[in-house]
């Protein structure tokens, strides 16, 4: 009996002490408490852009109006309506070559393939300019050996800005280059690199090879095919 009474005396103060402790704050209460004390943070001063950065930004802005989005079109039967519909078979990038509406892109952008086998080129394409407007185009020339295609775009000539032209034969290993693309029509992208090597040979996968290709470490992503490669002066030196 005495032992039980001692245990009761020990337990009662412990229970009373535990009950007197405040309940731990909930997550919502903690968030509200911290939020009430929060203050707007000052923006750190921006460091001035370097000369190279300013040049890259300038060249990108200058070249952007000349870079377009190319979508190759074939006509087929819509399985839902059973009517004739336009079916995109390939997309890529292109650039305005001159003031007469000629667009240059890679040949494989407008190539129709079936199970990995080339079966021909499309004759109809759509060209989306930098302003977001889309126009009909037609393939008027191809170079299978160099993976190049020329498209006549039926867009207002005043809206088509020809890209400045340079010379690839003047390139030197180590010089800076810029690669511009319009992947999937998601607006323009820019990557920077250097000329890694010259006079490279590339197999096209169609029993032919491209000679005198330019190797660069500038990242070229899916959808960039046909985009221009520029030197630091913003001139076209490759694609």
CSV table of C-alpha atoms in Angstrom, one decimal:
chain,number,residue,atom,x,y,z
A,1,UNK,CA,0.0,0.0,0.0
A,2,UNK,CA,2.8,2.4,0.9
A,3,UNK,CA,4.6,1.5,-2.3
A,4,UNK,CA,1.5,2.3,-4.4
A,5,UNK,CA,1.1,5.6,-2.7
A,6,UNK,CA,4.7,6.6,-3.5
A,7,UNK,CA,4.2,5.7,-7.1
A,8,UNK,CA,1.0,7.8,-7.2
A,9,UNK,CA,2.9,10.7,-5.7
A,10,UNK,CA,5.6,10.5,-8.4
A,11,UNK,CA,3.2,10.1,-11.3
A,12,UNK,CA,0.9,13.0,-10.3
A,13,UNK,CA,3.5,15.7,-10.5
A,14,UNK,CA,4.9,14.3,-13.7
A,15,UNK,CA,1.4,14.3,-15.3
A,16,UNK,CA,0.7,17.8,-14.0
A,17,UNK,CA,4.0,19.0,-15.5
A,18,UNK,CA,3.3,17.4,-18.9
A,19,UNK,CA,-0.2,18.9,-19.0
A,20,UNK,CA,1.2,22.3,-18.3
A,21,UNK,CA,3.5,22.3,-21.4
A,22,UNK,CA,2.2,24.3,-24.4
A,23,UNK,CA,1.3,22.3,-27.5
A,24,UNK,CA,3.9,22.4,-30.3
A,25,UNK,CA,3.0,24.9,-33.0
A,26,UNK,CA,1.5,23.6,-36.1
A,27,UNK,CA,3.2,24.0,-39.5
A,28,UNK,CA,0.6,26.6,-40.6
A,29,UNK,CA,1.2,28.6,-37.4
A,30,UNK,CA,4.9,28.5,-38.0
A,31,UNK,CA,4.6,29.7,-41.6
A,32,UNK,CA,2.2,32.5,-40.6
A,33,UNK,CA,4.6,33.6,-37.8
A,34,UNK,CA,7.6,33.8,-40.1
A,35,UNK,CA,5.6,35.4,-42.9
A,36,UNK,CA,4.5,38.2,-40.5
A,37,UNK,CA,8.2,39.1,-40.0
A,38,UNK,CA,9.2,38.7,-43.6
A,39,UNK,CA,10.5,41.8,-45.4
A,40,UNK,CA,11.3,42.5,-49.0
A,41,UNK,CA,15.0,41.7,-49.8
A,42,UNK,CA,17.1,44.3,-51.5
A,43,UNK,CA,18.2,43.5,-55.0
A,44,UNK,CA,21.9,43.1,-55.4
A,45,UNK,CA,23.5,45.6,-57.8
A,46,UNK,CA,24.0,44.2,-61.3
A,47,UNK,CA,27.5,43.9,-62.5
A,48,UNK,CA,28.2,45.6,-65.8
A,49,UNK,CA,28.2,43.2,-68.9
A,50,UNK,CA,31.5,42.4,-70.4
A,51,UNK,CA,32.5,43.4,-73.9
A,52,UNK,CA,32.1,39.8,-75.1
A,53,UNK,CA,28.6,39.5,-73.5
A,54,UNK,CA,27.5,42.7,-75.1
A,55,UNK,CA,28.7,41.6,-78.5
A,56,UNK,CA,26.9,38.2,-78.2
A,57,UNK,CA,23.6,39.9,-77.2
A,58,UNK,CA,23.9,42.3,-80.1
A,59,UNK,CA,24.6,39.6,-82.7
A,60,UNK,CA,21.7,37.5,-81.4
A,61,UNK,CA,19.3,40.4,-81.6
A,62,UNK,CA,20.5,41.2,-85.1
A,63,UNK,CA,20.3,37.7,-86.5
A,64,UNK,CA,17.0,36.7,-84.8
A,65,UNK,CA,14.7,38.3,-87.5
A,66,UNK,CA,16.5,36.2,-90.1
A,67,UNK,CA,16.0,32.8,-88.4
A,68,UNK,CA,12.7,30.9,-89.1
A,69,UNK,CA,10.9,27.8,-88.1
A,70,UNK,CA,10.3,25.2,-90.9
A,71,UNK,CA,7.6,22.6,-90.8
A,72,UNK,CA,7.5,19.9,-93.6
A,73,UNK,CA,4.0,19.0,-94.7
A,74,UNK,CA,2.4,16.0,-96.4
A,75,UNK,CA,-1.2,15.4,-97.1
A,76,UNK,CA,-2.9,12.4,-95.8
A,77,UNK,CA,-6.3,11.1,-94.6
A,78,UNK,CA,-7.5,12.2,-91.2
A,79,UNK,CA,-8.6,9.0,-89.4
A,80,UNK,CA,-11.3,10.9,-87.5
A,81,UNK,CA,-12.9,12.8,-90.3
A,82,UNK,CA,-11.7,10.7,-93.2
A,83,UNK,CA,-10.9,14.0,-95.0
A,84,UNK,CA,-7.6,15.2,-96.4
A,85,UNK,CA,-5.5,16.8,-93.8
A,86,UNK,CA,-2.0,18.4,-93.5
A,87,UNK,CA,0.3,16.2,-91.5
A,88,UNK,CA,3.7,17.6,-90.2
A,89,UNK,CA,6.5,15.1,-91.0
A,90,UNK,CA,9.5,17.0,-89.8
A,91,UNK,CA,10.5,20.3,-88.3
A,92,UNK,CA,13.6,22.3,-88.0
A,93,UNK,CA,15.2,25.7,-88.4
A,94,UNK,CA,16.1,27.8,-91.4
A,95,UNK,CA,17.3,31.2,-92.3
A,96,UNK,CA,16.5,33.9,-94.8
A,97,UNK,CA,19.1,33.8,-97.6
A,98,UNK,CA,18.2,36.9,-99.7
A,99,UNK,CA,15.5,39.6,-100.2
A,100,UNK,CA,13.5,37.4,-102.6
A,101,UNK,CA,12.0,35.0,-100.0
A,102,UNK,CA,14.5,32.2,-100.3
A,103,UNK,CA,14.9,30.1,-97.1
A,104,UNK,CA,17.8,27.7,-96.6
A,105,UNK,CA,17.6,24.7,-94.3
A,106,UNK,CA,18.9,21.2,-94.0
A,107,UNK,CA,17.7,18.6,-96.6
A,108,UNK,CA,16.8,16.1,-93.9
A,109,UNK,CA,14.3,18.6,-92.4
A,110,UNK,CA,12.1,18.3,-95.4
A,111,UNK,CA,12.7,14.6,-96.0
A,112,UNK,CA,10.0,12.0,-95.8
A,113,UNK,CA,11.0,8.8,-94.1
A,114,UNK,CA,9.2,5.6,-93.5
A,115,UNK,CA,10.6,3.2,-90.9
A,116,UNK,CA,13.9,5.0,-91.1
A,117,UNK,CA,14.1,4.8,-94.9
A,118,UNK,CA,14.1,7.9,-97.0
A,119,UNK,CA,11.3,7.9,-99.5
A,120,UNK,CA,11.5,11.4,-100.9
A,121,UNK,CA,11.1,15.1,-100.2
A,122,UNK,CA,7.9,17.0,-99.3
A,123,UNK,CA,6.8,19.6,-101.8
A,124,UNK,CA,4.9,21.8,-99.3
A,125,UNK,CA,6.3,23.4,-96.2
A,126,UNK,CA,5.2,26.1,-93.8
A,127,UNK,CA,7.6,28.8,-92.7
A,128,UNK,CA,7.1,30.7,-89.5
A,129,UNK,CA,8.9,34.0,-89.3
A,130,UNK,CA,10.4,35.6,-86.2
A,131,UNK,CA,7.2,37.7,-85.7
A,132,UNK,CA,5.2,34.4,-85.3
A,133,UNK,CA,3.3,34.6,-88.6
A,134,UNK,CA,3.2,31.4,-90.7
A,135,UNK,CA,3.3,31.3,-94.5
A,136,UNK,CA,3.2,28.6,-97.1
A,137,UNK,CA,6.5,27.6,-98.8
A,138,UNK,CA,7.6,25.3,-101.5
A,139,UNK,CA,10.8,23.3,-101.9
A,140,UNK,CA,12.5,24.6,-105.1
A,141,UNK,CA,16.0,23.1,-104.8
A,142,UNK,CA,18.0,20.5,-102.9
A,143,UNK,CA,21.6,19.3,-102.5
A,144,UNK,CA,21.5,15.8,-101.4
A,145,UNK,CA,25.3,15.7,-101.1
A,146,UNK,CA,25.5,18.7,-98.8
A,147,UNK,CA,22.2,18.1,-96.9
A,148,UNK,CA,20.8,21.5,-98.1
A,149,UNK,CA,17.4,22.5,-99.2
A,150,UNK,CA,16.1,25.8,-100.6
A,151,UNK,CA,12.5,26.9,-99.9
A,152,UNK,CA,10.5,29.7,-101.6
A,153,UNK,CA,8.5,31.3,-98.8
A,154,UNK,CA,5.3,33.1,-99.9
A,155,UNK,CA,5.7,35.8,-97.2
A,156,UNK,CA,5.8,39.6,-97.5
A,157,UNK,CA,9.3,40.4,-98.7
A,158,UNK,CA,9.4,43.4,-96.4
A,159,UNK,CA,9.2,41.0,-93.4
A,160,UNK,CA,12.1,38.9,-94.5
A,161,UNK,CA,15.6,40.0,-93.5
A,162,UNK,CA,18.5,38.4,-95.2
A,163,UNK,CA,21.2,37.1,-92.9
A,164,UNK,CA,24.7,38.6,-93.4
A,165,UNK,CA,27.1,36.3,-95.3
A,166,UNK,CA,30.6,35.4,-94.3
A,167,UNK,CA,33.2,32.9,-95.6
A,168,UNK,CA,33.8,29.6,-94.0
A,169,UNK,CA,37.2,29.3,-95.7
A,170,UNK,CA,38.4,32.1,-93.4
A,171,UNK,CA,37.6,30.2,-90.2
A,172,UNK,CA,40.3,29.3,-87.8
A,173,UNK,CA,40.3,26.6,-85.1
A,174,UNK,CA,39.7,28.2,-81.8
A,175,UNK,CA,37.6,31.2,-82.9
A,176,UNK,CA,34.2,31.9,-81.3
A,177,UNK,CA,31.0,31.0,-83.1
A,178,UNK,CA,27.3,31.3,-82.3
A,179,UNK,CA,24.6,28.7,-83.2
A,180,UNK,CA,21.0,30.0,-83.4
A,181,UNK,CA,18.0,27.8,-83.7
A,182,UNK,CA,14.2,27.9,-83.5
A,183,UNK,CA,13.5,24.4,-82.1
A,184,UNK,CA,9.9,23.3,-82.4
A,185,UNK,CA,8.8,26.9,-82.9
A,186,UNK,CA,9.3,27.6,-79.2
A,187,UNK,CA,11.1,30.9,-79.9
A,188,UNK,CA,14.8,31.3,-80.7
A,189,UNK,CA,17.7,29.7,-78.8
A,190,UNK,CA,21.4,30.6,-78.7
A,191,UNK,CA,24.5,28.6,-77.9
A,192,UNK,CA,28.1,29.7,-78.0
A,193,UNK,CA,31.3,27.7,-78.7
A,194,UNK,CA,34.4,27.6,-80.7
A,195,UNK,CA,35.6,26.1,-83.9
A,196,UNK,CA,36.9,22.7,-82.8
A,197,UNK,CA,38.1,21.4,-86.2
A,198,UNK,CA,37.7,22.0,-89.9
A,199,UNK,CA,37.5,19.8,-93.0
A,200,UNK,CA,35.5,17.1,-91.2
A,201,UNK,CA,33.7,14.3,-93.0
A,202,UNK,CA,30.1,13.4,-91.9
A,203,UNK,CA,28.2,10.4,-93.1
A,204,UNK,CA,24.6,11.3,-93.9
A,205,UNK,CA,23.2,7.8,-93.4
A,206,UNK,CA,22.0,7.8,-97.0
A,207,UNK,CA,25.1,6.2,-98.5
A,208,UNK,CA,26.7,9.7,-98.9
A,209,UNK,CA,29.0,11.9,-97.0
A,210,UNK,CA,29.3,15.7,-96.4
A,211,UNK,CA,32.9,16.9,-96.9
A,212,UNK,CA,34.6,20.0,-95.4
A,213,UNK,CA,32.2,20.2,-92.4
A,214,UNK,CA,32.8,22.5,-89.5
A,215,UNK,CA,33.2,20.9,-86.0
A,216,UNK,CA,32.1,23.0,-83.1
A,217,UNK,CA,31.5,22.5,-79.4
A,218,UNK,CA,28.5,24.8,-79.5
A,219,UNK,CA,25.5,22.8,-78.4
A,220,UNK,CA,23.2,21.9,-81.3
A,221,UNK,CA,19.9,20.4,-80.0
A,222,UNK,CA,17.0,18.6,-81.6
A,223,UNK,CA,15.1,21.1,-83.7
A,224,UNK,CA,18.2,23.2,-84.5
A,225,UNK,CA,18.8,21.5,-87.8
A,226,UNK,CA,19.2,24.1,-90.6
A,227,UNK,CA,20.0,26.9,-88.2
A,228,UNK,CA,22.8,29.3,-88.9
A,229,UNK,CA,26.3,29.2,-87.5
A,230,UNK,CA,27.7,32.7,-87.1
A,231,UNK,CA,31.1,34.2,-86.4
A,232,UNK,CA,31.6,36.8,-83.7
A,233,UNK,CA,30.7,39.5,-86.3
A,234,UNK,CA,27.3,38.0,-86.8
A,235,UNK,CA,28.1,36.6,-90.3
A,236,UNK,CA,26.9,33.3,-91.6
A,237,UNK,CA,29.8,30.8,-91.8
A,238,UNK,CA,28.0,27.5,-91.6
A,239,UNK,CA,24.7,25.7,-90.8
